[in-house]
XYZ file of C-alpha atoms in Angstrom:
719
model
C 54.666 3.477 77.117
C 56.450 4.809 74.066
C 58.772 2.563 72.018
C 61.572 4.449 70.280
C 63.871 2.411 68.080
C 64.753 4.947 65.403
C 65.203 8.405 66.925
C 65.660 11.340 64.596
C 69.233 11.863 65.766
C 72.083 9.983 64.098
C 72.745 7.399 66.793
C 74.607 4.198 65.917
C 72.376 1.223 65.277
C 73.096 -2.472 65.711
C 71.749 -3.768 62.366
C 68.262 -4.418 63.679
C 69.294 -7.065 66.239
C 69.035 -4.833 69.302
C 67.507 -6.044 72.539
C 65.210 -3.434 73.993
C 65.388 -1.879 77.435
C 62.893 0.246 79.344
C 63.817 3.496 81.060
C 61.917 6.440 82.483
C 63.058 9.856 81.299
C 61.562 12.763 83.260
C 58.668 10.525 84.243
C 57.942 9.209 80.737
C 58.490 5.481 80.191
C 60.190 4.692 76.873
C 61.771 1.644 75.292
C 65.130 1.959 73.533
C 67.856 -0.425 72.315
C 69.871 -1.590 75.288
C 73.184 -0.357 73.841
C 72.004 3.263 74.074
C 73.679 5.661 76.462
C 71.626 7.803 78.819
C 72.200 10.755 76.493
C 70.788 8.815 73.550
C 67.808 7.692 75.578
C 67.123 11.260 76.697
C 67.347 12.572 73.140
C 65.043 9.764 71.971
C 62.524 10.922 74.564
C 62.797 14.503 73.328
C 64.920 15.908 76.159
C 67.777 18.168 75.096
C 71.152 17.396 76.648
C 73.924 20.012 76.332
C 77.378 18.717 75.409
C 80.791 19.887 74.226
C 83.015 16.835 74.027
C 80.463 14.280 72.809
C 80.029 13.715 69.066
C 78.020 10.949 67.429
C 80.816 9.867 65.099
C 83.673 9.933 67.600
C 84.571 7.814 70.608
C 83.246 8.859 74.017
C 85.637 11.006 76.036
C 83.409 12.125 78.904
C 85.623 15.058 79.796
C 83.496 18.210 79.496
C 80.844 17.065 82.041
C 78.217 19.361 80.511
C 75.798 16.489 79.876
C 75.158 15.754 83.556
C 71.826 14.172 84.534
C 70.331 12.789 87.751
C 69.858 9.029 88.066
C 67.291 7.740 90.556
C 68.745 5.051 92.755
C 72.265 5.872 91.644
C 75.029 7.718 93.487
C 73.863 10.981 95.067
C 75.619 13.084 92.469
C 75.051 14.022 88.803
C 76.142 11.465 86.183
C 77.731 12.089 82.753
C 74.981 10.838 80.432
C 77.317 10.342 77.439
C 79.420 7.726 79.221
C 76.805 5.592 81.010
C 74.679 3.008 79.212
C 70.991 2.375 79.790
C 71.767 -1.166 80.928
C 74.387 0.118 83.392
C 71.875 1.657 85.791
C 69.634 -0.401 88.062
C 65.904 -0.296 88.417
C 63.834 -0.128 91.571
C 63.780 -2.825 94.297
C 60.459 -4.191 93.030
C 61.424 -4.444 89.362
C 60.617 -0.844 88.428
C 62.480 0.390 85.327
C 65.503 2.652 85.893
C 64.789 6.350 85.962
C 66.705 9.482 85.006
C 65.961 13.202 85.197
C 67.290 15.916 82.885
C 65.711 19.043 84.359
C 65.830 18.842 88.163
C 67.367 21.580 90.356
C 70.377 19.313 90.984
C 70.977 18.960 87.234
C 70.548 22.681 86.600
C 72.951 23.610 89.380
C 75.505 21.041 88.215
C 75.466 22.309 84.635
C 75.749 25.911 85.770
C 78.759 24.912 87.848
C 80.404 23.215 84.871
C 79.758 26.284 82.727
C 81.282 28.520 85.399
C 84.415 26.365 85.417
C 84.632 26.437 81.601
C 84.446 30.239 81.590
C 87.117 30.751 84.266
C 89.890 30.976 81.660
C 87.883 31.563 78.501
C 88.730 35.002 77.046
C 86.066 37.580 76.244
C 86.818 37.305 72.534
C 83.285 37.073 71.163
C 83.367 40.410 69.270
C 86.476 39.377 67.311
C 85.959 35.604 67.193
C 85.087 33.983 63.871
C 82.938 31.450 65.716
C 80.644 34.240 66.934
C 77.034 33.588 66.017
C 77.510 29.821 65.580
C 79.347 28.951 68.790
C 78.203 26.126 71.060
C 79.758 27.826 74.083
C 77.801 31.028 73.405
C 74.554 29.111 72.994
C 74.956 27.053 76.146
C 76.232 29.993 78.185
C 72.899 31.667 77.413
C 71.082 28.715 78.995
C 73.431 27.799 81.836
C 75.739 30.777 82.331
C 75.569 33.392 85.093
C 76.099 37.124 84.807
C 79.246 37.261 86.926
C 82.132 35.074 87.997
C 83.318 34.233 91.507
C 86.880 33.859 90.230
C 89.065 36.964 90.178
C 92.453 35.431 89.422
C 94.119 36.240 86.101
C 92.973 34.137 83.177
C 95.555 31.745 81.809
C 96.943 32.403 78.327
C 98.128 29.732 75.900
C 100.436 30.312 72.976
C 98.828 29.802 69.545
C 100.112 26.815 67.596
C 100.900 26.657 63.893
C 99.183 23.587 62.437
C 99.160 24.558 58.767
C 97.739 27.075 56.286
C 94.140 25.869 56.642
C 93.310 25.867 60.359
C 93.909 28.929 62.505
C 94.467 28.349 66.226
C 93.602 30.610 69.165
C 94.346 28.089 71.893
C 93.503 30.350 74.840
C 89.855 29.702 73.878
C 90.277 25.905 73.975
C 88.102 24.045 76.522
C 89.916 20.683 76.028
C 86.946 18.795 74.626
C 89.463 16.756 72.523
C 87.082 16.452 69.562
C 89.877 17.518 67.213
C 92.262 14.936 68.675
C 89.744 12.135 68.331
C 88.776 13.140 64.786
C 92.325 13.275 63.458
C 93.201 9.972 65.121
C 90.036 7.996 64.461
C 88.555 9.364 61.220
C 91.461 11.040 59.424
C 93.954 8.394 60.541
C 96.833 10.682 61.491
C 98.247 10.965 65.017
C 99.375 14.558 64.750
C 97.232 16.255 67.409
C 97.251 15.418 71.088
C 96.700 16.764 74.580
C 99.890 17.253 76.576
C 100.377 18.447 80.150
C 98.056 18.217 83.107
C 95.692 20.529 84.919
C 96.242 24.188 84.086
C 99.201 23.259 81.873
C 97.136 21.037 79.562
C 97.317 22.033 75.887
C 96.201 20.683 72.515
C 99.226 20.657 70.226
C 100.916 18.994 67.266
C 103.937 18.416 69.562
C 106.511 19.815 67.087
C 104.256 22.521 65.625
C 104.262 21.072 62.109
C 101.490 21.485 59.565
C 98.970 18.646 59.678
C 99.130 16.278 56.710
C 95.540 15.021 56.491
C 93.298 15.802 53.514
C 90.387 16.024 55.976
C 91.893 18.338 58.599
C 89.466 21.184 57.882
C 86.673 19.217 59.553
C 88.134 20.059 62.968
C 86.861 23.615 62.344
C 83.265 22.364 62.311
C 83.893 20.055 65.256
C 85.424 22.691 67.532
C 82.614 23.882 69.869
C 84.424 27.168 70.593
C 86.630 29.455 68.520
C 89.917 27.689 69.228
C 90.134 26.212 65.707
C 88.809 28.383 62.894
C 89.293 28.663 59.153
C 92.461 30.592 58.331
C 91.393 31.623 54.791
C 87.977 32.774 56.080
C 89.368 34.692 59.087
C 87.647 38.071 59.679
C 85.761 37.872 56.365
C 82.114 37.840 57.452
C 79.562 37.034 60.115
C 77.216 34.082 59.490
C 74.101 36.256 59.325
C 75.574 38.274 56.441
C 75.885 35.271 54.159
C 73.493 33.766 51.632
C 73.441 30.007 52.155
C 72.961 27.739 49.142
C 72.705 23.957 49.331
C 74.677 22.299 46.546
C 77.065 19.446 45.774
C 80.825 19.346 45.363
C 82.646 18.569 42.091
C 86.273 18.500 43.242
C 86.234 14.718 42.972
C 83.755 12.024 41.952
C 82.310 11.550 45.456
C 79.670 14.272 45.090
C 79.745 15.465 48.706
C 76.764 17.467 49.931
C 77.878 21.026 50.666
C 76.560 24.445 51.603
C 77.971 27.420 49.718
C 78.004 30.655 51.748
C 78.300 33.777 49.601
C 78.015 37.518 49.924
C 77.208 39.617 46.875
C 79.015 37.911 43.960
C 81.685 36.254 46.074
C 81.845 32.803 47.669
C 83.324 33.221 51.142
C 83.229 29.681 52.493
C 82.047 26.137 51.798
C 80.691 23.874 54.547
C 79.500 20.248 54.609
C 75.892 19.091 54.769
C 74.923 15.786 56.349
C 74.455 13.026 53.773
C 74.760 9.598 55.372
C 74.936 7.824 52.012
C 77.850 9.840 50.642
C 79.979 12.051 52.887
C 78.333 11.647 56.321
C 79.166 15.134 57.630
C 82.764 15.493 56.451
C 84.285 17.116 53.365
C 87.831 17.121 52.037
C 90.115 20.135 52.376
C 90.045 20.689 48.615
C 86.246 20.937 48.747
C 86.282 23.281 51.741
C 89.083 25.689 50.840
C 88.791 25.926 47.054
C 86.712 29.101 47.142
C 89.534 31.593 46.514
C 90.187 29.768 43.224
C 86.650 30.670 42.113
C 87.655 34.327 41.798
C 91.301 34.036 40.685
C 92.475 33.823 37.060
C 88.869 33.841 35.841
C 87.907 34.161 32.197
C 85.335 36.952 32.158
C 85.138 37.837 28.452
C 85.555 36.079 25.104
C 88.964 36.098 23.431
C 89.950 35.493 19.814
C 93.515 34.780 18.679
C 94.663 37.354 16.134
C 98.080 36.633 14.765
C 99.818 34.962 17.684
C 98.039 36.840 20.440
C 94.704 36.368 22.190
C 92.677 39.575 22.178
C 89.424 40.447 23.936
C 86.394 40.274 21.679
C 82.624 40.557 21.796
C 80.436 37.472 22.035
C 79.197 38.018 18.499
C 82.735 38.211 17.114
C 83.904 35.129 19.023
C 80.901 32.989 18.055
C 81.222 33.989 14.396
C 84.922 33.075 14.419
C 84.082 29.609 15.759
C 81.174 29.171 13.326
C 83.423 30.018 10.353
C 86.002 27.443 11.473
C 83.352 24.748 12.032
C 81.675 25.326 8.659
C 85.035 25.154 6.935
C 85.984 21.927 8.796
C 82.803 20.067 7.885
C 82.660 16.920 10.014
C 86.349 17.062 10.969
C 85.433 18.430 14.401
C 86.133 16.827 17.790
C 85.233 17.554 21.410
C 86.808 16.567 24.720
C 85.007 17.167 28.023
C 87.015 18.051 31.117
C 86.700 16.870 34.704
C 84.231 19.553 35.839
C 81.771 19.541 32.900
C 78.075 19.189 33.732
C 75.769 16.745 31.977
C 73.727 19.509 30.320
C 76.641 21.087 28.456
C 78.015 17.695 27.383
C 74.581 16.715 26.075
C 74.261 19.989 24.147
C 77.797 19.717 22.707
C 77.229 16.106 21.653
C 74.016 17.098 19.849
C 75.705 20.054 18.150
C 78.517 17.851 16.824
C 75.984 15.232 15.701
C 74.209 17.933 13.690
C 77.387 18.457 11.614
C 78.024 14.732 11.233
C 80.754 14.243 13.831
C 80.845 11.473 16.444
C 84.197 12.537 17.887
C 83.341 13.123 21.534
C 85.075 11.815 24.649
C 85.019 12.418 28.391
C 87.536 9.752 29.478
C 91.265 9.883 30.228
C 93.629 9.062 27.380
C 93.344 5.444 26.163
C 90.753 4.517 28.777
C 89.197 1.050 28.589
C 85.943 2.174 30.217
C 83.180 1.320 27.748
C 79.693 2.801 28.259
C 78.421 0.305 25.691
C 78.561 -2.180 28.550
C 76.067 -2.248 31.392
C 76.302 0.650 33.853
C 77.607 -1.809 36.457
C 80.939 -1.919 34.605
C 81.797 1.714 35.385
C 80.068 2.638 38.670
C 80.769 2.058 42.353
C 78.043 -0.567 42.661
C 77.864 -1.197 46.434
C 77.730 2.547 47.080
C 80.044 4.545 49.315
C 78.005 3.637 52.403
C 78.181 0.007 51.268
C 81.905 -0.019 52.059
C 80.900 -0.512 55.695
C 79.283 -3.857 54.787
C 82.468 -5.169 53.148
C 84.675 -7.569 55.088
C 87.625 -7.762 52.643
C 88.794 -5.201 50.088
C 91.121 -5.344 47.102
C 92.309 -1.991 45.688
C 93.557 -2.110 42.097
C 95.397 0.866 40.604
C 93.972 3.454 42.954
C 95.080 5.628 45.857
C 91.719 6.573 47.400
C 93.394 8.948 49.851
C 94.321 11.219 46.924
C 91.520 10.397 44.499
C 88.550 10.373 46.895
C 89.510 11.248 50.463
C 86.027 10.513 51.819
C 85.959 7.052 50.254
C 89.289 6.451 51.969
C 87.773 7.615 55.277
C 84.924 5.109 54.823
C 87.410 2.312 54.169
C 89.275 3.284 57.338
C 85.992 3.385 59.278
C 85.102 -0.140 58.128
C 88.649 -1.352 58.822
C 88.537 0.023 62.377
C 85.162 -1.601 62.960
C 86.012 -5.136 61.869
C 89.769 -5.252 61.168
C 89.112 -6.619 57.689
C 91.981 -7.596 55.373
C 92.821 -5.049 52.666
C 95.040 -5.801 49.672
C 96.582 -3.188 47.366
C 97.885 -3.651 43.837
C 99.417 -0.304 42.944
C 101.284 2.466 44.743
C 102.744 1.593 48.155
C 101.385 4.706 49.874
C 100.192 5.701 53.326
C 96.435 5.072 53.168
C 95.832 5.580 56.947
C 95.054 1.874 57.507
C 96.991 -1.376 57.423
C 97.025 -3.280 54.153
C 98.907 -5.996 52.353
C 100.871 -4.654 49.391
C 100.615 -7.310 46.691
C 102.683 -5.562 44.008
C 102.132 -2.876 41.412
C 102.001 -4.728 38.103
C 99.778 -6.992 36.049
C 101.533 -10.099 37.403
C 100.273 -9.319 40.923
C 96.722 -9.031 39.580
C 97.085 -12.288 37.653
C 98.220 -14.058 40.861
C 95.045 -13.035 42.674
C 92.934 -14.001 39.639
C 94.611 -17.430 39.727
C 93.437 -17.900 43.309
C 96.805 -17.332 44.960
C 97.748 -15.282 48.017
C 95.176 -12.622 48.889
C 92.485 -14.381 46.836
C 91.850 -16.775 49.733
C 91.029 -13.878 52.085
C 88.593 -12.489 49.504
C 86.992 -15.899 49.084
C 86.591 -16.378 52.845
C 84.795 -13.037 53.151
C 81.021 -12.754 53.023
C 81.015 -9.420 51.170
C 84.337 -8.993 49.330
C 84.832 -5.659 47.571
C 86.998 -5.114 44.467
C 87.769 -1.412 43.873
C 89.253 -0.589 40.461
C 90.739 2.856 39.914
C 91.126 4.769 36.664
C 94.880 4.216 36.981
C 94.249 0.524 36.328
C 92.249 0.946 33.112
C 93.927 3.930 31.411
C 97.350 3.364 29.852
C 98.316 6.068 27.372
C 101.392 4.186 26.104
C 100.136 0.594 26.084
C 96.700 1.405 24.630
C 93.140 0.407 25.491
C 93.655 -3.343 25.304
C 95.810 -3.327 28.448
C 92.984 -1.610 30.363
C 90.436 -4.086 28.992
C 92.608 -6.962 30.183
C 92.753 -5.437 33.666
C 88.943 -5.016 33.698
C 88.544 -8.641 32.621
C 90.775 -9.965 35.406
C 89.185 -7.702 38.026
C 85.753 -8.993 36.998
C 87.077 -12.553 37.133
C 88.397 -11.999 40.664
C 85.012 -10.569 41.689
C 83.224 -13.548 40.152
C 85.491 -16.216 41.652
C 85.555 -14.766 45.179
C 81.800 -14.391 45.565
C 81.669 -10.622 45.171
C 78.872 -10.905 42.587
C 75.726 -12.381 44.090
C 72.025 -11.574 44.138
C 72.459 -9.694 47.431
C 75.859 -8.071 46.905
C 77.593 -6.491 43.928
C 81.151 -5.983 45.140
C 82.626 -4.670 41.878
C 83.351 -0.934 42.186
C 84.906 1.544 39.784
C 86.383 4.531 41.608
C 86.503 7.587 39.345
C 88.397 10.752 40.187
C 86.464 13.323 38.104
C 82.958 14.636 38.754
C 82.074 14.720 35.046
C 83.080 11.160 34.224
C 80.037 9.032 35.021
C 77.586 11.626 33.721
C 79.463 11.776 30.419
C 79.492 7.979 30.163
C 75.770 7.832 30.961
C 74.828 10.111 28.060
C 77.309 8.498 25.670
C 79.773 11.380 25.411
C 82.243 8.915 23.927
C 83.264 8.101 20.342
C 80.314 7.061 18.177
C 79.379 6.925 14.492
C 82.997 6.562 13.403
C 84.445 8.920 16.027
C 87.689 8.326 17.912
C 88.783 8.756 21.546
C 90.428 11.807 23.124
C 94.017 10.599 22.573
C 93.299 9.764 18.924
C 91.565 13.117 18.393
C 94.713 14.890 19.536
C 96.756 12.584 17.281
C 94.548 13.443 14.281
C 94.841 17.148 15.109
C 98.631 16.825 15.081
C 98.444 15.182 11.638
C 96.177 17.903 10.278
C 93.222 15.498 9.928
C 91.085 17.183 12.596
C 90.462 20.846 11.925
C 88.489 22.010 14.984
C 88.763 20.737 18.544
C 86.404 21.811 21.334
C 87.786 21.647 24.876
C 84.903 21.744 27.355
C 86.980 22.705 30.385
C 89.519 20.038 29.390
C 92.973 21.026 30.659
C 94.533 17.661 31.559
C 95.881 16.901 28.073
C 99.049 17.633 26.121
C 98.202 20.981 24.511
C 101.432 21.089 22.506
C 100.410 17.933 20.608
C 97.351 19.474 18.916
C 99.217 20.723 15.864
C 97.557 23.513 13.900
C 93.996 22.572 14.810
C 91.584 25.410 15.602
C 91.020 24.982 19.357
C 87.888 26.355 21.040
C 88.058 26.463 24.842
C 84.816 26.706 26.819
C 85.819 27.055 30.455
C 86.230 29.171 33.542
C 89.946 29.709 34.187
C 93.104 30.745 32.364
C 94.557 27.264 32.565
C 96.373 25.106 29.987
C 93.384 24.861 27.630
C 92.858 28.619 27.545
C 96.554 29.239 26.740
C 96.362 26.914 23.731
C 92.956 28.109 22.502
C 92.298 30.103 19.342
C 88.939 31.206 20.741
C 88.014 31.351 24.432
C 84.336 31.288 25.398
C 84.063 32.014 29.182
C 81.767 29.662 31.092
C 80.338 29.354 34.599
C 81.862 27.494 37.557
C 79.887 24.896 39.518
C 78.778 27.485 42.114
C 77.439 29.738 39.345
C 75.037 27.407 37.555
C 72.487 24.688 38.073
C 74.058 21.607 36.525
C 73.634 17.848 36.758
C 76.494 15.594 37.838
C 76.605 11.858 38.436
C 78.977 10.692 41.158
C 81.137 7.581 41.116
C 78.267 5.500 42.558
C 75.980 6.494 39.689
C 74.012 8.823 41.993
C 72.434 11.703 40.030
C 72.946 15.087 41.715
C 72.502 18.773 40.906
C 74.403 21.888 41.845
C 72.524 25.060 42.740
C 73.562 28.526 41.653
C 74.943 30.493 44.603
C 76.105 33.556 42.635
C 76.604 34.724 39.052
C 79.585 34.283 36.725
C 81.994 37.241 36.481
C 81.885 39.778 33.652
C 80.461 38.500 30.371
C 80.800 34.789 31.219
C 77.726 32.658 30.512
C 76.434 29.220 31.421
C 78.114 26.598 29.233
C 74.966 25.070 27.726
C 73.732 28.519 26.621
C 77.086 29.201 24.912
C 76.745 25.965 22.941
C 73.108 26.786 22.087
C 74.116 30.215 20.755
C 76.983 28.659 18.792
C 74.675 26.091 17.194
C 72.504 28.948 15.916
C 75.572 30.622 14.360
C 76.521 27.355 12.668
C 73.055 27.159 11.148
C 71.783 24.135 13.092
C 70.131 25.596 16.226
C 69.516 23.133 19.045
C 65.799 22.594 19.782
C 65.696 24.252 23.220
C 65.958 27.812 24.452
C 65.959 27.359 28.201
C 67.505 25.058 30.784
C 64.118 23.486 31.510
C 63.607 22.663 27.824
C 67.119 21.205 27.611
C 66.468 19.035 30.665
C 63.143 17.864 29.235
C 65.002 16.631 26.133
C 67.764 15.121 28.288
C 65.281 13.240 30.495
C 63.412 11.976 27.449
C 66.646 10.405 26.136
C 68.019 9.324 29.549
C 65.127 8.951 32.042
C 67.343 7.877 34.957
C 68.901 11.374 35.065
C 65.583 12.762 36.300
C 65.819 10.690 39.497
C 67.942 12.839 41.795
C 69.839 11.334 44.751
C 69.018 7.772 43.698
C 71.744 5.125 43.602
C 71.308 1.441 42.955
C 73.760 -1.384 42.378
C 74.249 -2.377 38.754
C 73.548 -5.830 37.375
C 76.076 -8.304 38.798
C 75.539 -10.570 35.780
C 76.849 -7.818 33.514
C 80.063 -7.667 35.542
C 80.412 -11.451 35.333
C 80.147 -11.165 31.560
C 83.330 -9.033 31.548
C 85.383 -11.833 33.102
C 87.763 -13.726 30.839
C 91.255 -15.152 30.903
C 94.125 -13.070 29.564
C 96.520 -15.083 27.407
C 99.208 -12.477 26.842
C 99.863 -10.395 29.950
C 100.441 -6.694 29.160
C 103.551 -5.107 30.653
C 101.888 -2.435 32.748
C 102.317 -1.039 36.241
C 99.458 0.430 38.232
C 99.754 3.904 39.667
C 97.283 6.542 40.757
C 96.455 9.166 38.096
C 96.366 11.831 40.845
C 99.892 12.978 41.645
C 98.989 16.031 43.702
C 95.754 15.963 45.703
C 95.574 19.757 45.888
C 96.077 20.641 42.202
C 93.767 18.384 40.220
C 91.644 20.896 38.273
C 91.664 24.511 37.015
C 89.874 25.902 40.081
C 92.349 24.208 42.429
C 95.336 25.412 40.419
C 93.992 28.982 40.609
C 93.670 28.794 44.403
C 96.522 30.337 46.412
C 95.470 28.250 49.425
C 95.678 24.994 47.466
C 99.035 26.087 46.037
C 100.410 26.608 49.544
C 99.085 23.202 50.648
C 100.655 21.524 47.610
C 103.992 23.160 48.343
C 103.860 22.016 51.971
C 102.846 18.477 51.001
C 105.700 18.307 48.507
C 108.149 19.404 51.197
C 106.805 16.788 53.622
C 107.140 14.083 50.970
C 110.773 14.993 50.286
C 111.515 15.058 54.018
C 109.952 11.592 54.403
C 112.091 10.250 51.564
């Protein structure tokens, strides 16, 4: 007998407390957890069960009937294996274990009959269908289809529905598996898709034909087993076998979702999710999925030098010499600010180049941020991990809107909330987060109340694994200064300490960042050092004429008009705000065009993989900085990416450990806790105003622009 408790497929587990049950599958006796369905048991035994409506992460619908099996001793008809549990079928009269068959003539005939029914109304669209080549219906029709149909009536036709600029509908192809309905309702948390009508009149629709409002709606494209829901921006662009597939990670937010970049020649044509249980499961946000047109729009493909009041195209030699002259003239009065999409390698190289001229003015944080990398790493990472959200049984959100800042973190919170109905408290924006929560206020007084043990604090204290999530909006106050953010950090740490969120087994203090570059920059110390000042103060010094040269490493989220007469060098990919202000533009590579290291909000080290090459004369950012250091007269001691990484790993060994995440020291978080005597007058709000337009690539994307316009219209209509 074979015992199978951890099959290779992603079946739900019951935390190791499962009772086991025996069952025979095609004559082989196996032992599986008793909560398994017949489909799970069959897959555990190595039998393949076809399905259309069933999906591991969605509720069971049981409406496609493709997964039929034969059960010995059961009713004399095939049974839907997805909807019947192992413990629901009886054994033999003498105590024999229950038995099921997946390959008998009855099963084969039943599945062929179901396939024949599914194809009655399905159009012969395969030559023009974007799902062609990766279609579940095609694959299963090869195994269970017949070469002709007994039905000669006209096929039914269904009108296509408009559900937004991202998902294209061809509803005549729909087989009513309802995966899309269940995903939007259960995972995305919006009730905007449903099945209306009965029998031949049944249709999937948004009822009023409005655009869907979820930031995760693009996942229905992957879920659809036929070509009824396809990608509108990708429509008629390519066939899957034409594309080069590159496994990489996403940098549109700080989650670090695992993705696959599909490209042809020098062009990225689509981005798909990869399964990563610890981070994004198998979902990605719409910004991640549909950003690809921004990778080729408004690109910087050659160096530019400002002559008079106008930027003019120049050679690399001319541009680098112009920067070198300005840096030599400035001496140590040089600063650098890293943007949201900067990789660790280029930040490391830029920090070393500035150190060689005696400047410690580097920063990768938002203006007046209280995040201090001098503290233990636990103070600025998401310690329990994204998957750890599912272990939490009470959550307090401080100054963050995870739906906008990290849509997949929000989906995890919703998943945990649906599983155990845990209490969730929010101090900050009163927004629709797709789950029920208690709004405690949006100012420091609300935080102080919880720290004093009032109101929601009792629910946190009663929980076994309370989770305190602090957003960047709670620790970055441009007007009030850094001290206000430090006070918020202190009270958040005090709440975590008092409510039992910091124990030997559980570190429930989590910092939720919204930029992919943030944690990596903090890890390597790309912050003020050796007398340097922060990003806001650098801009202030530039305005006063006390900072002569300012490097912007893809940094566009700052007030460019406040930089005075400083000589601004922009190293980046797009003609965004930084490029318009720059005196010299040095064109860099986007995240799909280079191998770069990023550290996500959990502190998990990840690397992108080059899928194609930068346009025109653009170069990888670290190599630009290396060439510039040679022009300045202080060449950096590496000539290749491998040599740079060797130096990086020697200084920061943890960056060599890819895909490793561990909770920080809970004692270090406890050390942050202190009482605040004078409460700062601050209100907490999310730093992300528009989910779709958060970085230069997104702002260059026509698709994201259309989504932002639609979302803005929906918001005004709701008001």
